[in-house]
Short mmCIF file of C-alpha atoms and ligand atoms in Angstrom, two decimals:
data_model
loop_
_atom_site.label_atom_id
_atom_site.label_comp_id
_atom_site.label_asym_id
_atom_site.label_seq_id
_atom_site.Cartn_x
_atom_site.Cartn_y
_atom_site.Cartn_z
CA UNK A 240 -50.07 -176.55 139.61
CA UNK A 241 -51.17 -174.45 136.65
CA UNK A 242 -48.28 -172.88 134.81
CA UNK A 243 -49.66 -169.42 134.15
CA UNK A 244 -51.79 -167.10 136.23
CA UNK A 245 -53.72 -164.34 134.35
CA UNK A 246 -51.79 -161.08 134.38
CA UNK A 247 -54.99 -159.04 134.52
CA UNK A 248 -58.14 -159.58 136.56
CA UNK A 249 -61.35 -157.53 136.28
CA UNK A 250 -64.35 -156.86 138.42
CA UNK A 251 -67.10 -155.78 136.06
CA UNK A 252 -69.65 -153.18 137.07
CA UNK A 253 -72.34 -154.77 139.12
CA UNK A 254 -74.17 -154.81 142.42
CA UNK A 255 -72.15 -154.18 145.57
CA UNK A 256 -70.70 -157.09 147.57
CA UNK A 257 -71.52 -160.79 147.70
CA UNK A 258 -74.97 -162.32 147.91
CA UNK A 259 -76.22 -165.74 148.93
CA UNK A 260 -74.37 -168.69 150.42
CA UNK A 261 -70.86 -169.84 149.62
CA UNK A 262 -68.91 -172.82 150.84
CA UNK A 263 -65.21 -172.45 150.24
CA UNK A 264 -61.90 -174.17 150.93
CA UNK A 265 -58.85 -171.99 150.33
CA UNK A 266 -55.39 -173.51 149.62
CA UNK A 267 -52.86 -174.63 152.20
CA UNK A 268 -51.03 -172.30 154.56
CA UNK A 269 -47.95 -170.74 153.00
CA UNK A 270 -45.88 -170.41 156.19
CA UNK A 271 -46.59 -173.93 157.32
CA UNK A 272 -45.95 -175.37 153.85
CA UNK A 273 -42.48 -173.78 153.68
CA UNK A 274 -41.59 -175.24 157.05
CA UNK A 275 -42.97 -178.66 156.27
CA UNK A 276 -40.88 -178.86 153.05
CA UNK A 277 -37.76 -177.72 154.93
CA UNK A 278 -38.09 -179.75 158.11
CA UNK A 279 -39.35 -182.84 156.17
CA UNK A 280 -36.21 -182.41 154.04
CA UNK A 281 -33.97 -182.36 157.12
CA UNK A 282 -35.47 -185.26 159.04
CA UNK A 283 -33.93 -188.68 158.43
CA UNK A 284 -36.27 -190.88 156.45
CA UNK A 285 -39.71 -190.34 154.93
CA UNK A 286 -42.08 -187.55 155.97
CA UNK A 287 -45.56 -187.45 154.49
CA UNK A 288 -47.09 -184.07 153.81
CA UNK A 289 -50.60 -183.17 152.77
CA UNK A 290 -52.34 -179.90 152.06
CA UNK A 291 -49.04 -178.36 150.89
CA UNK A 292 -49.58 -175.04 149.16
CA UNK A 293 -48.43 -175.57 145.54
CA UNK A 294 -47.73 -171.87 144.96
CA UNK A 295 -44.68 -170.32 143.38
CA UNK A 296 -43.20 -169.35 146.82
CA UNK A 297 -43.46 -172.84 148.28
CA UNK A 298 -42.33 -174.48 145.09
CA UNK A 299 -39.20 -172.33 145.31
CA UNK A 300 -38.56 -173.92 148.70
CA UNK A 301 -39.15 -177.36 147.33
CA UNK A 302 -36.81 -176.75 144.40
CA UNK A 303 -34.16 -175.36 146.82
CA UNK A 304 -34.32 -178.43 149.03
CA UNK A 305 -34.19 -180.69 145.97
CA UNK A 306 -31.07 -178.77 144.79
CA UNK A 307 -29.57 -179.50 148.20
CA UNK A 308 -30.09 -183.26 147.74
CA UNK A 309 -33.55 -183.93 149.23
CA UNK A 310 -35.84 -186.25 147.25
CA UNK A 311 -39.54 -185.29 146.85
CA UNK A 312 -42.20 -187.55 145.44
CA UNK A 313 -45.53 -185.98 144.57
CA UNK A 314 -48.56 -188.05 145.57
CA UNK A 315 -51.63 -188.64 143.41
CA UNK A 316 -53.65 -185.98 145.27
CA UNK A 317 -52.73 -182.23 144.94
CA UNK A 318 -50.66 -181.04 147.87
CA UNK A 319 -49.46 -184.53 148.89
CA UNK A 320 -45.70 -185.03 148.99
CA UNK A 321 -43.41 -187.75 150.29
CA UNK A 322 -40.15 -186.26 151.40
CA UNK A 323 -37.02 -188.41 151.80
CA UNK A 324 -35.05 -186.25 154.19
CA UNK A 325 -31.32 -185.96 154.49
CA UNK A 326 -30.83 -186.31 158.22
CA UNK A 327 -29.83 -182.67 158.25
CA UNK A 328 -26.67 -183.02 156.20
CA UNK A 329 -27.38 -181.50 152.79
CA UNK A 330 -25.24 -181.64 149.66
CA UNK A 331 -23.61 -178.64 148.00
CA UNK A 332 -25.70 -177.33 145.08
CA UNK A 333 -23.92 -176.57 141.83
CA UNK A 334 -25.63 -173.20 141.35
CA UNK A 335 -27.15 -170.37 143.33
CA UNK A 336 -30.56 -171.05 144.96
CA UNK A 337 -33.36 -168.97 143.56
CA UNK A 338 -35.91 -168.03 146.28
CA UNK A 339 -38.12 -166.24 143.75
CA UNK A 340 -40.41 -163.73 145.54
CA UNK A 341 -40.26 -165.46 148.90
CA UNK A 342 -38.80 -163.83 152.00
CA UNK A 343 -39.68 -166.88 154.06
CA UNK A 344 -37.76 -169.20 151.75
CA UNK A 345 -34.70 -166.96 151.74
CA UNK A 346 -34.56 -166.17 155.50
CA UNK A 347 -35.28 -169.65 156.73
CA UNK A 348 -33.01 -171.36 154.19
CA UNK A 349 -30.24 -168.96 155.25
CA UNK A 350 -30.50 -170.36 158.78
CA UNK A 351 -30.28 -173.96 157.47
CA UNK A 352 -27.39 -173.02 155.17
CA UNK A 353 -25.52 -171.54 158.14
CA UNK A 354 -25.47 -175.04 159.58
CA UNK A 355 -23.85 -176.60 156.50
CA UNK A 356 -20.16 -176.86 155.85
CA UNK A 357 -20.25 -175.57 152.25
CA UNK A 358 -21.02 -172.09 150.86
CA UNK A 359 -24.40 -171.42 149.27
CA UNK A 360 -25.56 -168.38 147.35
CA UNK A 361 -29.18 -167.30 147.82
CA UNK A 362 -30.89 -165.03 145.32
CA UNK A 363 -34.41 -163.87 144.43
CA UNK A 364 -36.48 -161.65 142.18
CA UNK A 365 -36.31 -157.86 142.03
CA UNK A 366 -38.70 -157.45 145.00
CA UNK A 367 -36.80 -159.91 147.25
CA UNK A 368 -33.48 -158.36 146.25
CA UNK A 369 -34.81 -155.08 147.69
CA UNK A 370 -35.76 -156.52 151.07
CA UNK A 371 -33.68 -156.29 154.26
CA UNK A 372 -31.48 -159.35 154.96
CA UNK A 373 -29.26 -157.74 157.61
CA UNK A 374 -31.89 -158.79 160.13
CA UNK A 375 -30.84 -162.42 159.60
CA UNK A 376 -27.21 -161.84 158.69
CA UNK A 377 -26.56 -160.19 162.05
CA UNK A 378 -27.67 -163.08 164.32
CA UNK A 379 -26.14 -165.68 161.96
CA UNK A 380 -22.81 -163.83 162.05
CA UNK A 381 -23.01 -163.76 165.88
CA UNK A 382 -23.34 -167.54 165.69
CA UNK A 383 -20.24 -167.75 163.46
CA UNK A 384 -21.52 -167.77 159.87
CA UNK A 385 -20.00 -165.45 157.28
CA UNK A 386 -21.89 -163.48 154.66
CA UNK A 387 -20.68 -162.14 151.36
CA UNK A 388 -22.74 -159.83 149.22
CA UNK A 389 -22.59 -159.67 145.42
CA UNK A 390 -24.15 -156.16 145.53
CA UNK A 391 -25.31 -153.90 148.36
CA UNK A 392 -24.60 -155.04 151.91
CA UNK A 393 -27.60 -156.61 153.60
CA UNK A 394 -29.34 -157.43 150.30
CA UNK A 395 -29.63 -160.56 148.14
CA UNK A 396 -27.83 -162.11 146.36
CA UNK A 397 -25.54 -163.20 149.20
CA UNK A 398 -23.39 -166.20 149.99
CA UNK A 399 -23.59 -167.89 153.39
CA UNK A 400 -20.51 -169.67 154.61
CA UNK A 401 -21.54 -171.72 157.60
CA UNK A 402 -20.40 -174.53 159.81
CA UNK A 403 -18.96 -174.53 163.33
CA UNK A 404 -21.83 -172.46 164.80
CA UNK A 405 -22.13 -171.41 168.46
CA UNK A 406 -25.49 -171.01 170.16
CA UNK A 407 -26.60 -167.51 171.10
CA UNK A 408 -29.45 -165.87 172.95
CA UNK A 409 -30.61 -163.41 170.35
CA UNK A 410 -32.64 -160.38 171.35
CA UNK A 411 -34.52 -159.70 168.13
CA UNK A 412 -35.41 -156.04 167.63
CA UNK A 413 -38.33 -157.06 165.36
CA UNK A 414 -41.33 -159.33 165.96
CA UNK A 415 -40.44 -161.41 162.91
CA UNK A 416 -41.10 -165.11 162.61
CA UNK A 417 -38.65 -165.28 159.74
CA UNK A 418 -35.84 -163.91 161.93
CA UNK A 419 -36.83 -166.12 164.89
CA UNK A 420 -37.13 -169.23 162.66
CA UNK A 421 -33.81 -168.51 160.94
CA UNK A 422 -31.98 -168.40 164.29
CA UNK A 423 -33.74 -171.52 165.65
CA UNK A 424 -33.01 -173.49 162.44
CA UNK A 425 -29.31 -172.46 162.62
CA UNK A 426 -29.39 -173.36 166.33
CA UNK A 427 -30.22 -176.95 165.37
CA UNK A 428 -26.61 -177.16 164.17
CA UNK A 429 -24.95 -175.08 166.90
CA UNK A 430 -22.82 -176.08 169.81
CA UNK A 431 -24.33 -174.73 173.02
CA UNK A 432 -27.78 -173.31 173.71
CA UNK A 433 -29.77 -171.21 171.28
CA UNK A 434 -32.64 -168.91 172.29
CA UNK A 435 -34.52 -166.04 170.73
CA UNK A 436 -36.43 -163.29 172.49
CA UNK A 437 -38.77 -161.22 170.39
CA UNK A 438 -40.51 -157.95 171.32
CA UNK A 439 -43.96 -159.40 170.64
CA UNK A 440 -44.96 -162.98 169.87
CA UNK A 441 -44.80 -163.69 166.10
CA UNK A 442 -46.22 -166.78 164.35
CA UNK A 443 -44.94 -169.92 166.04
CA UNK A 444 -45.15 -172.55 163.29
CA UNK A 445 -41.46 -173.39 163.44
CA UNK A 446 -41.55 -174.05 167.15
CA UNK A 447 -44.70 -176.20 166.82
CA UNK A 448 -43.35 -178.23 163.91
CA UNK A 449 -40.01 -178.79 165.63
CA UNK A 450 -41.85 -180.11 168.70
CA UNK A 451 -44.04 -182.32 166.49
CA UNK A 452 -40.99 -183.81 164.90
CA UNK A 453 -39.17 -184.49 168.19
CA UNK A 454 -37.06 -181.36 168.86
CA UNK A 455 -37.94 -179.78 172.19
CA UNK A 456 -38.50 -176.00 172.14
CA UNK A 457 -39.47 -174.25 175.33
CA UNK A 458 -41.46 -171.02 175.08
CA UNK A 459 -41.81 -168.65 178.07
CA UNK A 460 -43.36 -165.32 177.19
CA UNK A 461 -41.60 -164.11 174.06
CA UNK A 462 -38.48 -166.23 174.61
CA UNK A 463 -38.03 -169.47 172.70
CA UNK A 464 -35.27 -171.82 173.81
CA UNK A 465 -34.14 -174.71 171.63
CA UNK A 466 -33.55 -177.79 173.80
CA UNK A 467 -32.59 -180.27 171.08
CA UNK A 468 -30.39 -180.51 167.98
CA UNK A 469 -30.71 -181.69 164.37
CA UNK A 470 -30.07 -185.20 165.61
CA UNK A 471 -33.39 -185.17 167.52
CA UNK A 472 -35.45 -184.42 164.40
CA UNK A 473 -37.66 -187.35 163.30
CA UNK A 474 -39.73 -187.79 160.19
CA UNK A 475 -43.50 -187.63 160.61
CA UNK A 476 -46.89 -186.91 159.09
CA UNK A 477 -47.78 -183.24 158.59
CA UNK A 478 -51.12 -181.95 157.47
CA UNK A 479 -51.13 -178.32 156.37
CA UNK A 480 -54.41 -176.44 157.15
CA UNK A 481 -56.07 -173.89 154.84
CA UNK A 482 -54.29 -170.52 154.94
CA UNK A 483 -56.09 -167.97 157.16
CA UNK A 484 -54.25 -165.27 155.23
CA UNK A 485 -55.91 -166.38 152.00
CA UNK A 486 -59.29 -166.95 153.67
CA UNK A 487 -59.01 -163.35 154.95
CA UNK A 488 -59.92 -161.80 151.56
CA UNK A 489 -63.26 -163.65 151.43
CA UNK A 490 -63.89 -163.20 155.12
CA UNK A 491 -63.82 -159.41 154.71
CA UNK A 492 -65.88 -159.48 151.51
CA UNK A 493 -68.50 -161.61 153.21
CA UNK A 494 -68.50 -159.71 156.50
CA UNK A 495 -69.22 -156.47 154.62
CA UNK A 496 -72.07 -157.98 152.47
CA UNK A 497 -75.46 -157.94 154.22
CA UNK A 498 -77.30 -161.16 153.57
CA UNK A 499 -74.23 -163.21 152.57
CA UNK A 500 -73.26 -166.39 154.43
CA UNK A 501 -69.79 -167.75 153.83
CA UNK A 502 -68.45 -171.02 155.21
CA UNK A 503 -64.67 -171.42 155.14
CA UNK A 504 -63.45 -175.00 155.67
CA UNK A 505 -60.46 -176.25 157.65
CA UNK A 506 -58.89 -172.88 158.32
CA UNK A 507 -55.69 -172.68 160.38
CA UNK A 508 -56.57 -171.34 163.84
CA UNK A 509 -53.10 -170.88 165.28
CA UNK A 510 -53.60 -168.09 167.81
CA UNK A 511 -50.52 -166.26 166.56
CA UNK A 512 -52.33 -165.86 163.19
CA UNK A 513 -55.98 -165.09 164.13
CA UNK A 514 -55.69 -161.35 164.81
CA UNK A 515 -57.93 -160.46 161.89
CA UNK A 516 -60.82 -162.50 163.37
CA UNK A 517 -60.56 -160.52 166.66
CA UNK A 518 -60.51 -157.21 164.78
CA UNK A 519 -63.41 -158.05 162.48
CA UNK A 520 -65.49 -159.17 165.45
CA UNK A 521 -64.65 -155.91 167.15
CA UNK A 522 -65.83 -154.11 164.01
CA UNK A 523 -69.19 -155.84 164.32
CA UNK A 524 -68.69 -158.86 162.04
CA UNK A 525 -70.73 -162.03 162.86
CA UNK A 526 -68.26 -164.89 162.76
CA UNK A 527 -68.90 -168.34 164.17
CA UNK A 528 -65.78 -170.42 164.83
CA UNK A 529 -66.52 -174.16 164.73
CA UNK A 530 -64.88 -176.67 167.05
CA UNK A 531 -61.09 -176.32 166.94
CA UNK A 532 -59.30 -179.64 166.24
CA UNK A 533 -55.72 -180.55 165.41
CA UNK A 534 -54.98 -180.92 161.66
CA UNK A 535 -53.01 -184.09 162.49
CA UNK A 536 -51.47 -185.59 165.62
CA UNK A 537 -49.42 -182.87 167.26
CA UNK A 538 -50.28 -180.56 164.45
CA UNK A 539 -51.76 -177.08 163.93
CA UNK A 540 -55.22 -176.15 165.16
CA UNK A 541 -58.00 -175.89 162.50
CA UNK A 542 -61.70 -175.01 162.39
CA UNK A 543 -64.51 -174.22 160.00
CA UNK A 544 -65.66 -170.63 160.04
CA UNK A 545 -69.07 -169.17 159.16
CA UNK A 546 -69.30 -165.48 158.39
CA UNK A 547 -72.68 -163.70 158.12
CA UNK A 548 -72.56 -160.40 156.32
CA UNK A 549 -73.75 -157.23 157.93
CA UNK A 550 -72.50 -153.74 158.70
CA UNK A 551 -68.97 -153.02 160.00
CA UNK A 552 -67.79 -150.11 162.12
CA UNK A 553 -64.34 -148.52 162.41
CA UNK A 554 -61.79 -149.56 165.05
CA UNK A 555 -58.24 -149.02 166.27
CA UNK A 556 -55.41 -151.50 165.74
CA UNK A 557 -52.08 -150.83 167.45
CA UNK A 558 -48.60 -152.31 167.48
CA UNK A 559 -49.35 -155.09 170.01
CA UNK A 560 -51.91 -156.59 167.64
CA UNK A 561 -49.91 -156.27 164.42
CA UNK A 562 -47.83 -159.51 164.54
CA UNK A 563 -51.03 -161.60 164.72
CA UNK A 564 -52.38 -160.00 161.54
CA UNK A 565 -49.25 -158.65 159.84
CA UNK A 566 -50.18 -160.08 156.43
CA UNK A 567 -53.80 -159.07 156.79
CA UNK A 568 -53.25 -155.29 157.16
CA UNK A 569 -54.01 -154.69 153.44
CA UNK A 570 -57.34 -156.46 153.56
CA UNK A 571 -58.08 -154.89 156.93
CA UNK A 572 -57.66 -151.52 155.19
CA UNK A 573 -60.40 -152.61 152.79
CA UNK A 574 -62.66 -153.70 155.69
CA UNK A 575 -62.04 -150.20 157.17
CA UNK A 576 -63.03 -148.43 153.96
CA UNK A 577 -66.25 -150.46 153.94
CA UNK A 578 -67.00 -149.74 157.64
CA UNK A 579 -68.79 -146.78 159.11
CA UNK A 580 -66.52 -144.32 160.84
CA UNK A 581 -62.76 -143.99 161.25
CA UNK A 582 -60.20 -146.78 161.57
CA UNK A 583 -56.68 -146.16 162.77
CA UNK A 584 -53.91 -148.71 162.23
CA UNK A 585 -50.49 -147.85 163.67
CA UNK A 586 -47.30 -149.60 164.85
CA UNK A 587 -47.25 -151.33 161.44
CA UNK A 588 -43.95 -149.98 159.99
CA UNK A 589 -42.94 -153.57 159.09
CA UNK A 590 -45.53 -153.37 156.29
CA UNK A 591 -43.16 -151.06 154.44
CA UNK A 592 -40.61 -153.89 153.94
CA UNK A 593 -42.90 -156.66 152.72
CA UNK A 594 -43.19 -157.71 149.09
CA UNK A 595 -43.89 -154.05 148.51
CA UNK A 596 -44.44 -150.99 150.76
CA UNK A 597 -47.93 -152.16 151.62
CA UNK A 598 -48.95 -149.02 153.51
CA UNK A 599 -48.42 -146.73 150.57
CA UNK A 600 -49.61 -149.32 148.04
CA UNK A 601 -52.97 -149.68 149.87
CA UNK A 602 -53.34 -145.94 150.42
CA UNK A 603 -52.59 -145.28 146.76
CA UNK A 604 -54.98 -147.95 145.44
CA UNK A 605 -57.88 -147.12 147.74
CA UNK A 606 -57.51 -143.39 147.20
CA UNK A 607 -57.66 -144.03 143.46
CA UNK A 608 -60.98 -145.77 144.16
CA UNK A 609 -62.26 -142.68 146.01
CA UNK A 610 -61.49 -143.56 149.61
CA UNK A 611 -60.20 -141.02 152.16
CA UNK A 612 -56.98 -142.24 153.70
CA UNK A 613 -54.14 -140.57 155.56
CA UNK A 614 -50.80 -142.38 155.47
CA UNK A 615 -48.83 -142.36 158.68
CA UNK A 616 -45.12 -143.35 158.93
CA UNK A 617 -46.27 -146.61 160.56
CA UNK A 618 -49.89 -146.95 159.62
CA UNK A 619 -53.05 -145.66 158.04
CA UNK A 620 -56.03 -143.57 159.18
CA UNK A 621 -59.03 -144.55 157.09
CA UNK A 622 -62.38 -142.79 156.85
CA UNK A 623 -64.94 -145.47 156.08
CA UNK A 624 -68.42 -145.42 154.70
CA UNK A 625 -67.77 -143.38 151.50
CA UNK A 626 -68.61 -144.58 148.00
CA UNK A 627 -65.93 -146.48 146.07
CA UNK A 628 -65.52 -146.19 142.32
CA UNK A 629 -63.89 -148.78 140.06
CA UNK A 630 -60.41 -147.97 138.90
CA UNK A 631 -57.53 -149.22 136.75
CA UNK A 632 -54.88 -150.39 139.19
CA UNK A 633 -51.54 -152.11 139.32
CA UNK A 634 -50.54 -154.74 141.90
CA UNK A 635 -47.03 -153.39 142.15
CA UNK A 636 -45.45 -156.88 142.29
CA UNK A 637 -47.41 -157.72 145.42
CA UNK A 638 -49.94 -160.60 145.64
CA UNK A 639 -51.74 -159.32 148.75
CA UNK A 640 -52.14 -155.82 147.32
CA UNK A 641 -53.71 -157.27 144.17
CA UNK A 642 -56.15 -159.51 146.05
CA UNK A 643 -57.06 -156.81 148.65
CA UNK A 644 -57.82 -154.13 146.07
CA UNK A 645 -59.85 -156.63 144.01
CA UNK A 646 -62.00 -157.18 147.11
CA UNK A 647 -62.60 -153.38 147.24
CA UNK A 648 -63.55 -153.62 143.59
CA UNK A 649 -66.41 -155.94 144.53
CA UNK A 650 -67.97 -152.99 146.37
CA UNK A 651 -67.15 -150.25 143.84
CA UNK A 652 -69.35 -148.58 141.27
CA UNK A 653 -68.10 -149.33 137.76
CA UNK A 654 -65.34 -151.63 136.60
CA UNK A 655 -62.07 -152.37 138.38
CA UNK A 656 -59.12 -153.62 136.37
CA UNK A 657 -56.03 -154.98 138.12
CA UNK A 658 -52.77 -155.32 136.27
CA UNK A 659 -49.75 -157.32 137.47
CA UNK A 660 -51.87 -160.17 138.92
CA UNK A 661 -49.31 -162.89 138.10
CA UNK A 662 -47.80 -162.41 141.61
CA UNK A 663 -51.03 -163.79 143.11
CA UNK A 664 -49.66 -167.23 142.20
CA UNK A 665 -46.98 -166.81 144.84
CA UNK A 666 -49.54 -167.47 147.61
CA UNK A 667 -52.96 -168.26 146.13
CA UNK A 668 -53.04 -170.29 142.94
CA UNK A 669 -56.73 -170.70 142.11
CA UNK A 670 -57.64 -167.23 143.37
CA UNK A 671 -58.88 -166.29 139.90
CA UNK A 672 -61.27 -169.27 139.97
CA UNK A 673 -62.52 -168.31 143.43
CA UNK A 674 -62.97 -164.75 142.22
CA UNK A 675 -65.06 -166.04 139.27
CA UNK A 676 -67.25 -167.85 141.79
CA UNK A 677 -67.56 -164.64 143.84
CA UNK A 678 -68.56 -162.68 140.72
CA UNK A 679 -71.33 -165.23 140.07
CA UNK A 680 -72.58 -164.41 143.61
CA UNK A 681 -72.98 -160.71 142.72
CA UNK A 682 -75.63 -161.48 140.10
C1 LIG B 939 -43.74 -165.32 157.63
C2 LIG B 939 -43.55 -164.31 158.54
C3 LIG B 939 -43.99 -162.87 158.33
C4 LIG B 939 -45.05 -162.82 157.23
C5 LIG B 939 -44.63 -163.63 156.02
C6 LIG B 939 -44.51 -165.08 156.39
C7 LIG B 939 -43.25 -166.64 157.93
O1 LIG B 939 -42.88 -162.11 157.94
O2 LIG B 939 -45.23 -161.48 156.85
O3 LIG B 939 -45.64 -163.54 155.03
O4 LIG B 939 -43.66 -167.60 157.32
O5 LIG B 939 -42.47 -166.78 158.87
P1 LIG B 939 -41.92 -161.49 159.05
O6 LIG B 939 -41.25 -162.57 159.81
O7 LIG B 939 -40.92 -160.67 158.29
O8 LIG B 939 -42.76 -160.65 159.94
#
């Protein structure tokens, strides 16, 4: 992994959109990489991982598991790791665990920590310290864990004192895979049955990986019931597909560029993550999804995608569709600006508690570029088809805001300068190199 990511990226003045053909493989899936590092670290014996995203967020999880006594050996190829797991019993770290910018690291690790018999303090950067943790503290407390906060209640840093957990059936008020996964991971250590019901189906990578490694999880509708314990977890071979949430930026740029043909290789096709594809197709995008295969035995579905650029038209996206594209709302807002007509996105209040308030960050950035956008309490109404002008922008500590607004910059008149780009390394190291390739395609 490269140590430093440029703090500023620029889109020089130039023709609008992408031109020509591009064949691209984006880095590994962030959500799946976190889970592979955690579950590999809990299984007894050696688990082999490939395609692991070597981004700051996932490396925070790796460092955390290493602090808890798990041994990682990096293979010769990028993204290959051999994990010598602990059999679920971790060792007490001698300092607080730093989750960096990563909500997934913090919330899932909290579930695992609740199953240990020693106290652990979890902390993170300024953005993560501002994010809601009550949503995991509440179910974990119902299971018997205790939380202590160094500062405001429900915020990091906090100490989890676990052990002696009881299973619960948790009715989650939010369609959050982090909350669901936290409870299921704690449930591995609980006496009695653990289940989670969520209001809408969120990404199911934890359930799939648990099954792949030998722990039965039954899903019926939006209820997930853990049928095994930590003692059922086996080591295995896990291949991480390319991250559809990283592919999303180029998908939108290509779909809105008449004459462009983009091939994206080995993209994760988990149906709980493919909402953006459905919406773009509804907006008129031409997307061919290649044969869907399993990344590895029992693993996640993957496919190659081909996107032909053309015109897009506005659409409506409501609450029921949000969990399947929750991280793609910022780039969807860019697609909407580039489309003809109005797009309405609502039921997306969760966007306000991500790495930043993504609804206002996107509205602010796109309005600065000349777009017409109304911000709703839980969404955005976007008038598409207007002209965009380049602007000087700040990423506001949020990787997806930076990358989304840079995509808008590819279609703007004049130069776009984005400050605060270092956060892009939390999810997409190498984005700057792919952007340089994209800029070549504008010539
Ligand atoms: C994630 C779940 C989502 C998503 C985040 C990754 C995960 O968060 O936004 O980027 O890996 O479980 P929520 O669970 O808060 O919706």
